[in-house]
Coordinates of N, CA and C in Angstrom, one line a residue:
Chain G
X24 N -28.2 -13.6 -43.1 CA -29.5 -13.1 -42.8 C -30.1 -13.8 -41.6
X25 N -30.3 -13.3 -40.4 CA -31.1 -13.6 -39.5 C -32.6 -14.1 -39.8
X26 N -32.9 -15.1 -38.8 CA -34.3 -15.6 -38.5 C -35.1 -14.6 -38.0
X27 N -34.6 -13.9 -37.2 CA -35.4 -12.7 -36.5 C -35.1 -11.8 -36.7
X28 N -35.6 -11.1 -37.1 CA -35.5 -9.1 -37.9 C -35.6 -8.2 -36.7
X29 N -34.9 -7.3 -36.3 CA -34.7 -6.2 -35.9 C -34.1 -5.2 -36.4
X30 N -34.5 -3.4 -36.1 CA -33.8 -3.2 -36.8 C -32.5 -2.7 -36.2
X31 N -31.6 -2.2 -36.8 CA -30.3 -2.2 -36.8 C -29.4 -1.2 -35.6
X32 N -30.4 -0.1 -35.4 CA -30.6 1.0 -34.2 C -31.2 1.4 -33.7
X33 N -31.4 1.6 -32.8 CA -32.9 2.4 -32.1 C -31.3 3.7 -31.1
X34 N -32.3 4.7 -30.9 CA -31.3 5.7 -30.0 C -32.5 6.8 -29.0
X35 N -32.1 7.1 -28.3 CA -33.2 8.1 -26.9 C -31.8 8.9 -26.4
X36 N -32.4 9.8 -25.8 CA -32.2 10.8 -24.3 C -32.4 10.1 -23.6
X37 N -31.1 10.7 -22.3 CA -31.2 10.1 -20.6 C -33.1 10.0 -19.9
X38 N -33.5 9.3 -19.8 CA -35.0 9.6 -19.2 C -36.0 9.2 -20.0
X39 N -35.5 9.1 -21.4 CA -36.5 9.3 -22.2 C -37.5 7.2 -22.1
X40 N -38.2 6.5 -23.1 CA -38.4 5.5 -22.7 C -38.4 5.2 -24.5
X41 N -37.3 4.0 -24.8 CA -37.2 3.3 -26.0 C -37.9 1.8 -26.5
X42 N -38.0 1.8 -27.7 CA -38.6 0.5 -27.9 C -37.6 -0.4 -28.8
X43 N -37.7 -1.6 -28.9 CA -37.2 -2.4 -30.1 C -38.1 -3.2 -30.5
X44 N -37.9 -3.5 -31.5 CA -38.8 -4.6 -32.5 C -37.6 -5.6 -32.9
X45 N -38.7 -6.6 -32.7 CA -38.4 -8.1 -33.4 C -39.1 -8.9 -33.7
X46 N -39.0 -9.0 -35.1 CA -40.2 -9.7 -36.1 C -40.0 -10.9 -36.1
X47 N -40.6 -12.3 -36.2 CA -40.3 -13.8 -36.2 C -41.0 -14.3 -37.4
X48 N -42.1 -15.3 -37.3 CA -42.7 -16.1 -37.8 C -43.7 -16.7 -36.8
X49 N -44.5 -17.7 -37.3 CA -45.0 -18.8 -36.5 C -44.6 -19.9 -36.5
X50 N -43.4 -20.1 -36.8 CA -42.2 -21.2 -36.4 C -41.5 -20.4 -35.1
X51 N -41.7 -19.9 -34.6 CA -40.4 -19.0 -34.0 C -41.1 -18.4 -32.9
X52 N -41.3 -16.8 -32.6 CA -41.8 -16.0 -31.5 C -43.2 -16.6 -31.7
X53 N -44.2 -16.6 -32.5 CA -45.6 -16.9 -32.4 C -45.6 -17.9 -31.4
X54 N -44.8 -18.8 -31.1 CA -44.9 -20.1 -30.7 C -44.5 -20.2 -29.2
X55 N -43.3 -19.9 -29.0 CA -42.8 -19.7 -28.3 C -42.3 -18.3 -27.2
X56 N -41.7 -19.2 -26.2 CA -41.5 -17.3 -25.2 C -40.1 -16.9 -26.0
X57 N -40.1 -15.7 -25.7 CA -38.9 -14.8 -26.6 C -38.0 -14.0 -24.9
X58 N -36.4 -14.3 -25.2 CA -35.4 -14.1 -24.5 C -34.6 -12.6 -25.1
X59 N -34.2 -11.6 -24.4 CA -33.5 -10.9 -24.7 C -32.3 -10.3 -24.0
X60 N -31.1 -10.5 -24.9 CA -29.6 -10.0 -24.6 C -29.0 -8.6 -24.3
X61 N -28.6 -8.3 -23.5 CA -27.5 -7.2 -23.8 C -26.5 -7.7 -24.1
X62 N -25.5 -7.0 -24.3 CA -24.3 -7.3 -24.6 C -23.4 -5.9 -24.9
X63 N -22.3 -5.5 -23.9 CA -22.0 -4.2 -23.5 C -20.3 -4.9 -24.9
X64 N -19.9 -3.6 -25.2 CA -18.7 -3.9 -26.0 C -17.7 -4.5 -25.2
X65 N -17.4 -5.7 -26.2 CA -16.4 -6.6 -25.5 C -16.4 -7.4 -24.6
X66 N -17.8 -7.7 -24.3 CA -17.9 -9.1 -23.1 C -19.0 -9.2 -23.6
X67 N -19.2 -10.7 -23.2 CA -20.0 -11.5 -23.3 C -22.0 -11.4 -23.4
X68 N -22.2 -11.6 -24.4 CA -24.1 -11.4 -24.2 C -24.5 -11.3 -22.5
X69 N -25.3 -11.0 -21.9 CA -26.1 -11.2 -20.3 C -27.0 -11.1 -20.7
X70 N -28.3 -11.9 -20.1 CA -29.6 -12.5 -20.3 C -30.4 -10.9 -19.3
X71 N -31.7 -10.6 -20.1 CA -32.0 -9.3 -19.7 C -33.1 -9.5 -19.2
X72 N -34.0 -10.1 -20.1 CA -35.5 -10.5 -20.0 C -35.4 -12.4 -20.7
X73 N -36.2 -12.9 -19.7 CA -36.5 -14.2 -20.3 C -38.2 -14.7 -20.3
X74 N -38.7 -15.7 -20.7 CA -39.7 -16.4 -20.9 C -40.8 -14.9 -21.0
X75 N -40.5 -14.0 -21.9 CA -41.2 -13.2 -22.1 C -40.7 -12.2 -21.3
X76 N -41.1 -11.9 -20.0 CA -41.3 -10.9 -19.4 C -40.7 -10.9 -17.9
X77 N -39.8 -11.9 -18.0 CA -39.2 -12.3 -16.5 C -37.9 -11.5 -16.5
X78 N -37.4 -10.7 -15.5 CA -36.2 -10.8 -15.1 C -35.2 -11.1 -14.3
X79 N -34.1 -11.7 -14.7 CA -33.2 -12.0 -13.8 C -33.0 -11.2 -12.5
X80 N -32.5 -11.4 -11.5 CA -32.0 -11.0 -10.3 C -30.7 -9.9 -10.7
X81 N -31.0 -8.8 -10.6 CA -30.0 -7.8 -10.7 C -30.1 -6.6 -11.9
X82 N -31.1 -7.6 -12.7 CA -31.9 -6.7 -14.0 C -33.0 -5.1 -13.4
X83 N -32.7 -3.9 -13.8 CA -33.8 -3.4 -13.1 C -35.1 -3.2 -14.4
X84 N -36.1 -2.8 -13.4 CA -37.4 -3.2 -14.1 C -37.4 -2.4 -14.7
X85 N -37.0 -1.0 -15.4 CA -37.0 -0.2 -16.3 C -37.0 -1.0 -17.7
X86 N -36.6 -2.2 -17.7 CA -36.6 -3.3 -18.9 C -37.8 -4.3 -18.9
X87 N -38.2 -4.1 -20.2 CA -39.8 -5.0 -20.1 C -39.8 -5.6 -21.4
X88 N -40.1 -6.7 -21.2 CA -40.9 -7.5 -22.6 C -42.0 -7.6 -23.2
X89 N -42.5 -7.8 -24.1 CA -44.1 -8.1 -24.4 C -43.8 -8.9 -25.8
X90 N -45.2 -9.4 -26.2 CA -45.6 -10.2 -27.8 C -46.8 -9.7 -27.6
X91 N -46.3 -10.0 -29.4 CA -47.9 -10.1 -30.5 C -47.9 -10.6 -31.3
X92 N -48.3 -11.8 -31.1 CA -48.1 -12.4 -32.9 C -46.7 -13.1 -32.6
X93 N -46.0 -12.8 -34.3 CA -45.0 -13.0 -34.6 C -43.9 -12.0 -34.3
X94 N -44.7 -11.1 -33.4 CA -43.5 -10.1 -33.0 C -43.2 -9.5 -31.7
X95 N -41.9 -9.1 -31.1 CA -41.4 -9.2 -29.8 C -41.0 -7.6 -29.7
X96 N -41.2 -7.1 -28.4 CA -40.6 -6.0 -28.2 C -39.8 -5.9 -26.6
X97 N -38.7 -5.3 -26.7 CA -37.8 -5.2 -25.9 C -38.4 -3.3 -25.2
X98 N -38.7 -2.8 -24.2 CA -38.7 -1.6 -24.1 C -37.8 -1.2 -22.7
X99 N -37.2 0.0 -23.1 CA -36.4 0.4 -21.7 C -37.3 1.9 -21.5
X100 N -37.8 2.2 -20.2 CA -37.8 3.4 -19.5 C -36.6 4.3 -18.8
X101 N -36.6 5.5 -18.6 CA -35.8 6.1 -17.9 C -34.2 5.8 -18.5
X102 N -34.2 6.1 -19.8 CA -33.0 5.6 -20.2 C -31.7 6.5 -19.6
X103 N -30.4 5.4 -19.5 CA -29.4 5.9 -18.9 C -28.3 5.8 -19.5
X104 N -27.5 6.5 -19.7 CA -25.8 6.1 -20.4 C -25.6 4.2 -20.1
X105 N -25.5 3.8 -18.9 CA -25.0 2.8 -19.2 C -25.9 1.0 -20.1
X106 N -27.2 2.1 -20.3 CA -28.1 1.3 -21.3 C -27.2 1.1 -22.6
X107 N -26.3 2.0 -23.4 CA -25.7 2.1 -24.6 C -25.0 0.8 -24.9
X108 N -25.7 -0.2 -26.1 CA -24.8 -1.6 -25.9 C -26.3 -1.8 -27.2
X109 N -25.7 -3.1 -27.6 CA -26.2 -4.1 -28.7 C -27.2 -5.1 -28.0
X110 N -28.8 -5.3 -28.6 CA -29.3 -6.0 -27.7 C -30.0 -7.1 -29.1
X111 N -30.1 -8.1 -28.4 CA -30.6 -9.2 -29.4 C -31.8 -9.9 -28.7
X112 N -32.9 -10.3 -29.9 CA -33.7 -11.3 -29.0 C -33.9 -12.3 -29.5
X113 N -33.9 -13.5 -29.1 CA -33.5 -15.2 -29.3 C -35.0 -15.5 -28.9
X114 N -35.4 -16.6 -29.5 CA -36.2 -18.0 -29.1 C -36.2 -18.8 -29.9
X115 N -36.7 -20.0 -29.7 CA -36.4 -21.3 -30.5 C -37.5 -21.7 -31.9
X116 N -37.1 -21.7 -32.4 CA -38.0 -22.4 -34.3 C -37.8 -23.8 -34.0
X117 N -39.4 -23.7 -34.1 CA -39.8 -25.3 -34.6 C -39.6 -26.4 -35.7
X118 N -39.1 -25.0 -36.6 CA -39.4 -25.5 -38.3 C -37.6 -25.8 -38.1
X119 N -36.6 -25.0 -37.9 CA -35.4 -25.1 -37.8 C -34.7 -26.3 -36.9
X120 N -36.0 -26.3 -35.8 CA -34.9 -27.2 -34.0 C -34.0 -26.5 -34.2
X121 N -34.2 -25.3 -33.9 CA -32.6 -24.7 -33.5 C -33.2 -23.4 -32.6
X122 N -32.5 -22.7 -31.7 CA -32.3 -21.5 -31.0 C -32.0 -20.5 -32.1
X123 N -32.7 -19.3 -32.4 CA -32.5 -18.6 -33.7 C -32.1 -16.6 -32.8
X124 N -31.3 -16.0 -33.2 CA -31.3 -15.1 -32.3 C -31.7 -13.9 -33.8
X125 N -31.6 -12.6 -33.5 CA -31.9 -11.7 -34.2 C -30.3 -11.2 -34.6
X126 N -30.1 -10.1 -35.6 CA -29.6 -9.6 -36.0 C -28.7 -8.5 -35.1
X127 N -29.7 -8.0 -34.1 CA -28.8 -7.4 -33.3 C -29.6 -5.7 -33.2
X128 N -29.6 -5.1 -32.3 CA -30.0 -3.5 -32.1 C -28.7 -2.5 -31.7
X129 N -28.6 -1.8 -31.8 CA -27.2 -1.1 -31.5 C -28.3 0.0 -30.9
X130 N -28.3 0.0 -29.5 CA -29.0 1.8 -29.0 C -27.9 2.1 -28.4
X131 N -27.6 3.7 -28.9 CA -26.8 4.9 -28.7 C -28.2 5.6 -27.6
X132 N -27.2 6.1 -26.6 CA -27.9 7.3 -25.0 C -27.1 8.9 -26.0
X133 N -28.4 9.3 -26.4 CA -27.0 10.6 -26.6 C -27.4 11.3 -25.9
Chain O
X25 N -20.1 -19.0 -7.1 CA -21.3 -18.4 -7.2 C -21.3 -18.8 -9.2
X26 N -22.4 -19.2 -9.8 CA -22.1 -19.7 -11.1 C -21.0 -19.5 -12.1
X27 N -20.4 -19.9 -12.5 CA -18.8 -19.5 -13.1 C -19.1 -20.6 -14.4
X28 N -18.6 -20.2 -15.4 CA -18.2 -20.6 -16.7 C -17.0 -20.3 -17.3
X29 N -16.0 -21.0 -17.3 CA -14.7 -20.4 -17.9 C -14.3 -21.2 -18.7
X30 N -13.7 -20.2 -19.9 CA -13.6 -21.1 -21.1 C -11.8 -21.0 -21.1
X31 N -11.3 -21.7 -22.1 CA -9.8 -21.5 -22.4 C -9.6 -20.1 -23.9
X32 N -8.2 -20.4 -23.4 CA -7.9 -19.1 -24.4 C -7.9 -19.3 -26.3
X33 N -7.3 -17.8 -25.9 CA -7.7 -17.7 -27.8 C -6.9 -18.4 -28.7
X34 N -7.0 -19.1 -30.2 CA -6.3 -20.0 -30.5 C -6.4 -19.1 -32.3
X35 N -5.2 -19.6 -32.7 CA -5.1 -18.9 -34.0 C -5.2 -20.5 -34.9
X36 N -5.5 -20.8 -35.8 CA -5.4 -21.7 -36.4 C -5.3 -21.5 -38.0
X37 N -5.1 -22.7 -38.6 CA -4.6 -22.9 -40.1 C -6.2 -23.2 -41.1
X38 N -6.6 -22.7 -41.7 CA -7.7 -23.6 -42.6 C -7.6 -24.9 -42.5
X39 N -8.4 -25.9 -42.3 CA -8.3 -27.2 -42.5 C -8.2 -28.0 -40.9
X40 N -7.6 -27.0 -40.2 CA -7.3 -27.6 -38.6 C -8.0 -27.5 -37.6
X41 N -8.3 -28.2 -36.7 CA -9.3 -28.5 -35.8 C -9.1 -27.9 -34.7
X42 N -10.3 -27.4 -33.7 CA -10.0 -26.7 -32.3 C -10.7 -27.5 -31.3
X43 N -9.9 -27.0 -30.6 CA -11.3 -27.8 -28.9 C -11.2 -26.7 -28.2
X44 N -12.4 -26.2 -27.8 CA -12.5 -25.0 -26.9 C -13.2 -25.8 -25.5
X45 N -12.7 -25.6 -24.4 CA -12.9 -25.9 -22.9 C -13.3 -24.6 -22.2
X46 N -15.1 -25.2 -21.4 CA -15.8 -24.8 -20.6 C -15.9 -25.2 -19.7
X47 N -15.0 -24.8 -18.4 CA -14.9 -25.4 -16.9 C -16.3 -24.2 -16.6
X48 N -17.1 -25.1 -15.7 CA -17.8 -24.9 -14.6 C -18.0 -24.7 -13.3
X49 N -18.5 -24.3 -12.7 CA -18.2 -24.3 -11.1 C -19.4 -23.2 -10.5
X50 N -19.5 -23.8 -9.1 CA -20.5 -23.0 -8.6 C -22.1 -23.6 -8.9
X51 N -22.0 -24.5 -9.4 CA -23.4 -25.5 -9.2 C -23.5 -27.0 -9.8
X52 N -24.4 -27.9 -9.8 CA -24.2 -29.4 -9.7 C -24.5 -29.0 -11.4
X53 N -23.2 -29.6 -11.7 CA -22.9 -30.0 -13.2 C -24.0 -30.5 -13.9
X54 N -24.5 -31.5 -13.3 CA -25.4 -32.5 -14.6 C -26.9 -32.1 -14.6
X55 N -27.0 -31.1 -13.7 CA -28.5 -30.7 -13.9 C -28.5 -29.6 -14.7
X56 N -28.0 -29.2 -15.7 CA -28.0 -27.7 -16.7 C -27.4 -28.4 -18.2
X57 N -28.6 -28.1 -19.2 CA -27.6 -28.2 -20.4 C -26.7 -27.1 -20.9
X58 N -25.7 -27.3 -21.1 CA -24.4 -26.1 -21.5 C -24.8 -26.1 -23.3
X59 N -24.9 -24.9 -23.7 CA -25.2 -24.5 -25.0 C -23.9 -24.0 -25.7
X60 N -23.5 -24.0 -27.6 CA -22.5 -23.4 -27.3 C -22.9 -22.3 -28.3
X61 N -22.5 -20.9 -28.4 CA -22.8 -20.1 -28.8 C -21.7 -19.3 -30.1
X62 N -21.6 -18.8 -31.7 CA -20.6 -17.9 -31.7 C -21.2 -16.8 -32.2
X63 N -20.1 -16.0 -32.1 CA -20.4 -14.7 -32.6 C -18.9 -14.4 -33.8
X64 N -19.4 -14.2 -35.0 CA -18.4 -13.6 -35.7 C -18.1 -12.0 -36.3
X65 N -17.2 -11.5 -36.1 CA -17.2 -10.2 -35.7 C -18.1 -8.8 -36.8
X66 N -18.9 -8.4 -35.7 CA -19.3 -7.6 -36.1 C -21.4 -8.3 -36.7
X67 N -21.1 -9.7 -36.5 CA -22.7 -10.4 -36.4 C -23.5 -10.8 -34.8
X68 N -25.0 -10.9 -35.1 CA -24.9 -11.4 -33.9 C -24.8 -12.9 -33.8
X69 N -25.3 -13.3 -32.5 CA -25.1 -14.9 -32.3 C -25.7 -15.9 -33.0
X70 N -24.5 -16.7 -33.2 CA -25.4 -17.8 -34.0 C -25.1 -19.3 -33.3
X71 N -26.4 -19.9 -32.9 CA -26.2 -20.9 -31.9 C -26.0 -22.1 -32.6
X72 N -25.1 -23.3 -31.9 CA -24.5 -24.5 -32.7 C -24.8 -25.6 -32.0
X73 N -25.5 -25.6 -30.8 CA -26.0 -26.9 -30.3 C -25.7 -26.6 -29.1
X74 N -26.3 -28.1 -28.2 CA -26.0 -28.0 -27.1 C -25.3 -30.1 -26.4
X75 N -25.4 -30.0 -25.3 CA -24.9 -30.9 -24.7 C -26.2 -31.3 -23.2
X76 N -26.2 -32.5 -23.3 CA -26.4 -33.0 -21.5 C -25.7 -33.2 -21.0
X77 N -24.7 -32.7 -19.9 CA -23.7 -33.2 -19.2 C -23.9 -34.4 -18.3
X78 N -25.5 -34.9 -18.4 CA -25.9 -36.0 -17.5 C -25.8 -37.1 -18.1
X79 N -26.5 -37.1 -19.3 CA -25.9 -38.4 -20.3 C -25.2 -38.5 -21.3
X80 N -24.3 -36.5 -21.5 CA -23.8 -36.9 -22.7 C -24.6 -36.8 -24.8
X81 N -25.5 -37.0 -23.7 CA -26.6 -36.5 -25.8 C -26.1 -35.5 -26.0
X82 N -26.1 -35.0 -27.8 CA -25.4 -33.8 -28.4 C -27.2 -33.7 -29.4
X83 N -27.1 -32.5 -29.3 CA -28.2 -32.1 -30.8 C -27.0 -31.1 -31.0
X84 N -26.6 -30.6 -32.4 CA -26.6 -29.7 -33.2 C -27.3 -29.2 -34.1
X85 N -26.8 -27.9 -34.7 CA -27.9 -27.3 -35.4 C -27.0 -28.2 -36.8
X86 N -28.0 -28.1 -38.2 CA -28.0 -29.0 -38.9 C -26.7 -28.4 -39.9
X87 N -26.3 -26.9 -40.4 CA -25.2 -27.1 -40.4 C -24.1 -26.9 -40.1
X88 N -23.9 -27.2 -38.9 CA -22.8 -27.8 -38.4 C -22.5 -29.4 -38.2
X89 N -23.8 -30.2 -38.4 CA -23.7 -31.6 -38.3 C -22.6 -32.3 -39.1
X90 N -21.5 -32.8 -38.4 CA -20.4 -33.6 -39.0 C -19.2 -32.9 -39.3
X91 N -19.3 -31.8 -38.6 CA -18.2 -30.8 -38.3 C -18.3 -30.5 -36.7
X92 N -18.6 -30.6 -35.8 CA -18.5 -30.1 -34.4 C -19.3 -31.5 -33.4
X93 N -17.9 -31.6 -32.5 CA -18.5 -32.7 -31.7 C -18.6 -32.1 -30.3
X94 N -19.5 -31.7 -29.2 CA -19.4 -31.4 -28.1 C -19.0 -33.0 -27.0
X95 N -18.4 -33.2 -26.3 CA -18.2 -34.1 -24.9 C -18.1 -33.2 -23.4
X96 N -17.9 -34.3 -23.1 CA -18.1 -33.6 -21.3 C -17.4 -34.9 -20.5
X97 N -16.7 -34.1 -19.6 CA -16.0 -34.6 -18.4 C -16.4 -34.4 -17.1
X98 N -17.4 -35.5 -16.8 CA -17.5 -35.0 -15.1 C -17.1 -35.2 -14.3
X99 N -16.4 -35.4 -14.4 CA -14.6 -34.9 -13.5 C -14.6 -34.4 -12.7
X100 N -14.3 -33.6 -13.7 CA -13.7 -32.2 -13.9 C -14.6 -30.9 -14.1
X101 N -16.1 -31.6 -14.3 CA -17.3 -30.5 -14.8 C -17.0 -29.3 -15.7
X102 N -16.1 -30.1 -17.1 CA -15.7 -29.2 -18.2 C -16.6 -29.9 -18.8
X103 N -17.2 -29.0 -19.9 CA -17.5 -29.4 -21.3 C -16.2 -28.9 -22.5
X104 N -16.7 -29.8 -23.8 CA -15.5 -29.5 -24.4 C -16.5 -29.0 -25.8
X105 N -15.9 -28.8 -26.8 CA -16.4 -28.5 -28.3 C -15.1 -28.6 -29.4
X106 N -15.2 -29.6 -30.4 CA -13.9 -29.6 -31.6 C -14.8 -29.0 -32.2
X107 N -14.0 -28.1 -33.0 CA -14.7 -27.7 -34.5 C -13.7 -28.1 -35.6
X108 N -13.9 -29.4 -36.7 CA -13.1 -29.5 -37.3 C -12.7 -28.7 -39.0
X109 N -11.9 -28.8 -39.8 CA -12.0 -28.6 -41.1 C -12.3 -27.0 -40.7
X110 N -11.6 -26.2 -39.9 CA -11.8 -24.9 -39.4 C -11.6 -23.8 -41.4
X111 N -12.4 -22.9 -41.3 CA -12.4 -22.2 -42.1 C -12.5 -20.8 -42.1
X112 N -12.0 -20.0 -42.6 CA -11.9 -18.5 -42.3 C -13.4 -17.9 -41.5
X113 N -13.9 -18.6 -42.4 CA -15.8 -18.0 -41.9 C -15.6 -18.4 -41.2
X114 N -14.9 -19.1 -40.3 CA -15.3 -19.7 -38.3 C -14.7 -19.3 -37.6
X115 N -14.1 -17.9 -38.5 CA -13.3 -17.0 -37.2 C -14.2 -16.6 -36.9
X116 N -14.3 -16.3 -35.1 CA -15.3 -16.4 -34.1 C -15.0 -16.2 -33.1
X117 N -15.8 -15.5 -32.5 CA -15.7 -15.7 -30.4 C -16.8 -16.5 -29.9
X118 N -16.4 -17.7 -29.8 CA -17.0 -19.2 -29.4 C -17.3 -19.1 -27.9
X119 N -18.5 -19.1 -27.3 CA -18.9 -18.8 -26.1 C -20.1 -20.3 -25.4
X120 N -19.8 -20.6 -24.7 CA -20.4 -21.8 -23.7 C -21.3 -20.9 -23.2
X121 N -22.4 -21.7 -22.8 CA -23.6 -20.5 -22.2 C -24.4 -21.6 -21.4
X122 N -25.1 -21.5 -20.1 CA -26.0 -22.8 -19.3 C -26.9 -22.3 -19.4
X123 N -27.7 -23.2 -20.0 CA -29.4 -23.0 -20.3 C -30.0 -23.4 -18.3
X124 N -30.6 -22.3 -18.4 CA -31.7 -22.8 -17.4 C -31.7 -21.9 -16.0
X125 N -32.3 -21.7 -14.9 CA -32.2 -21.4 -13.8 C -33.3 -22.2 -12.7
X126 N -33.8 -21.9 -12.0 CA -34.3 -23.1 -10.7 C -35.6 -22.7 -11.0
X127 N -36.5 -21.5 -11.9 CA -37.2 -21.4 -12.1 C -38.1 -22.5 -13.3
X128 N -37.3 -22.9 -13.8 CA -37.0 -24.0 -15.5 C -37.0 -23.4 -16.2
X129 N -36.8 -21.9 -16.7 CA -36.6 -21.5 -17.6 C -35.7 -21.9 -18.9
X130 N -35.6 -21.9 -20.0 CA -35.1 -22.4 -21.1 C -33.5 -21.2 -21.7
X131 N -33.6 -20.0 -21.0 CA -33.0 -19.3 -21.5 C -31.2 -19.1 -21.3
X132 N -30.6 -18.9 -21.7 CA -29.1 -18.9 -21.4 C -28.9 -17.6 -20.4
X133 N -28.4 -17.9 -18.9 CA -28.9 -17.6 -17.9 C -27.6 -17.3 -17.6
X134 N -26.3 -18.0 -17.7 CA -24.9 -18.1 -17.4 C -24.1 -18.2 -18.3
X135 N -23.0 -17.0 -18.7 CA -22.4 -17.4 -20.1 C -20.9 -17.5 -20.1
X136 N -20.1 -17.9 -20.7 CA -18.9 -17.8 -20.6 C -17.4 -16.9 -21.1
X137 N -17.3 -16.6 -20.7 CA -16.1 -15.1 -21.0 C -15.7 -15.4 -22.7
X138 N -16.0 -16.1 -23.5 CA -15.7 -16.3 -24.7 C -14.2 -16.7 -25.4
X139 N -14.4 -17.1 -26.4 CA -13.0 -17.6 -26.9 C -12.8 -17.1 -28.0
X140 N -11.8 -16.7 -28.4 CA -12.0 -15.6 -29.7 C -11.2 -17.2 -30.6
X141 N -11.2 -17.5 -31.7 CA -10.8 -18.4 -32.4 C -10.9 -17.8 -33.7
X142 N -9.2 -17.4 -34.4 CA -9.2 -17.0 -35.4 C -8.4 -18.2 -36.5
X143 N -9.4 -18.1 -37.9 CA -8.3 -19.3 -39.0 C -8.2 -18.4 -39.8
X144 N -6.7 -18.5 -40.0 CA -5.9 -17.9 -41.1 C -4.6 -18.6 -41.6
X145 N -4.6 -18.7 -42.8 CA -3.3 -19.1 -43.0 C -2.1 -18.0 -43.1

């Protein structure tokens, strides 16, 4: 069982604009900034959004972060076939000292 | 341009021990902590500690404590990882990841092509 709750799928249309949820505590997201993964089948996690709402160099901005509380959201705009992949969101617990990631999101582009 | 490469896949026995190697390259070694990351198939990530490559300090997460030793070679700018007393549950794709960018961000920024590490007898 994960530290961080997400749920299991989310799915959109080309264009359309999706959300994810990820639930923490106040050991966990309350506290801290919240990081989120892609991860395309068969290679390795890539860093999407970090310290909340920052993106890497090469990320496009159709990907956005936000909090509330104990909870984190991942949202994509203008969704695209190659959006289709498992996305996770990580930040660190106080109560654990450890990096805690979620469970995982599977979004399907149909 | 940042590179993390890890070594290959290793099949192992219950009971036996692995070392998985994280060569680096493409930026000054000792200013990034290397994290190590697994994934068992079909879960998501579950993080096992990390390393200073400057001085060498290890934190692990608690349980793994007394089962996994991270070191480092600055050499060679590898980090290493044993996991000993290997058990079915630690079949995994064991992944090195560099926390950080010039920004100071905290987040795993650079990751490494993964190691698939299966125990079976």
């Amino acid at each position: 069982q994960s530290v961080l709750t997400q749920p299991p799928s989310a799915s959109g249309t080309p264009g359309q604009r999706v959300s994810i949820s990820c639930f923490g505590s106040s050991s966990n997201i309350e506290k801290n900034s919240v990081n989120w993964y892609q991860q395309l089948p068969g290679t390795a996690p890539k860093l999407l959004i970090y310290s909340l709402n920052q993106r890497p160099s090469g990320v496009p901005d159709r990907f956005s972060g936000s909090k509330s509380g104990a909870a984190a959201s991942l949202a994509i705009s203008g969704l695209q076939s190659e959006d289709e992949a498992d996305y996770y969101c990580s930040t660190w617990d106080d109560s654990l000292n450890a990096w805690v990631f979620g469970g995982g999101t599977k979004l399907t582009v149909l | 341009q940042v590179q993390l490469v890890q070594s290959g896949a290793e099949v192992k026995k219950p009971g036996a021990a692995v070392t998985v190697s994280c060569k680096t390259s493409g930026y000054t070694f000792n200013s990034y902590y290397i994290h190590w990351v697994r994934q068992a198939p079909g879960h998501g990530p579950e993080w096992m500690g990390w390393i200073n490559p400057n001085s060498g300090a290890t934190h692990y997460v608690q349980k793994f404590k007394g089962r996994i030793a991270m070191t480092r070679d600055t050499s060679i700018s590898t980090v290493y990882m044993e996991v000993s007393d290997m058990r079915p549950v630690d079949t995994a794709i064991y992944y090195c990841a560099r926390e950080g960018d010039s920004s100071g961000s905290d987040a795993f920024h650079v990751w490494g092509q993964g190691t698939l590490v299966t125990v079976s007898s």
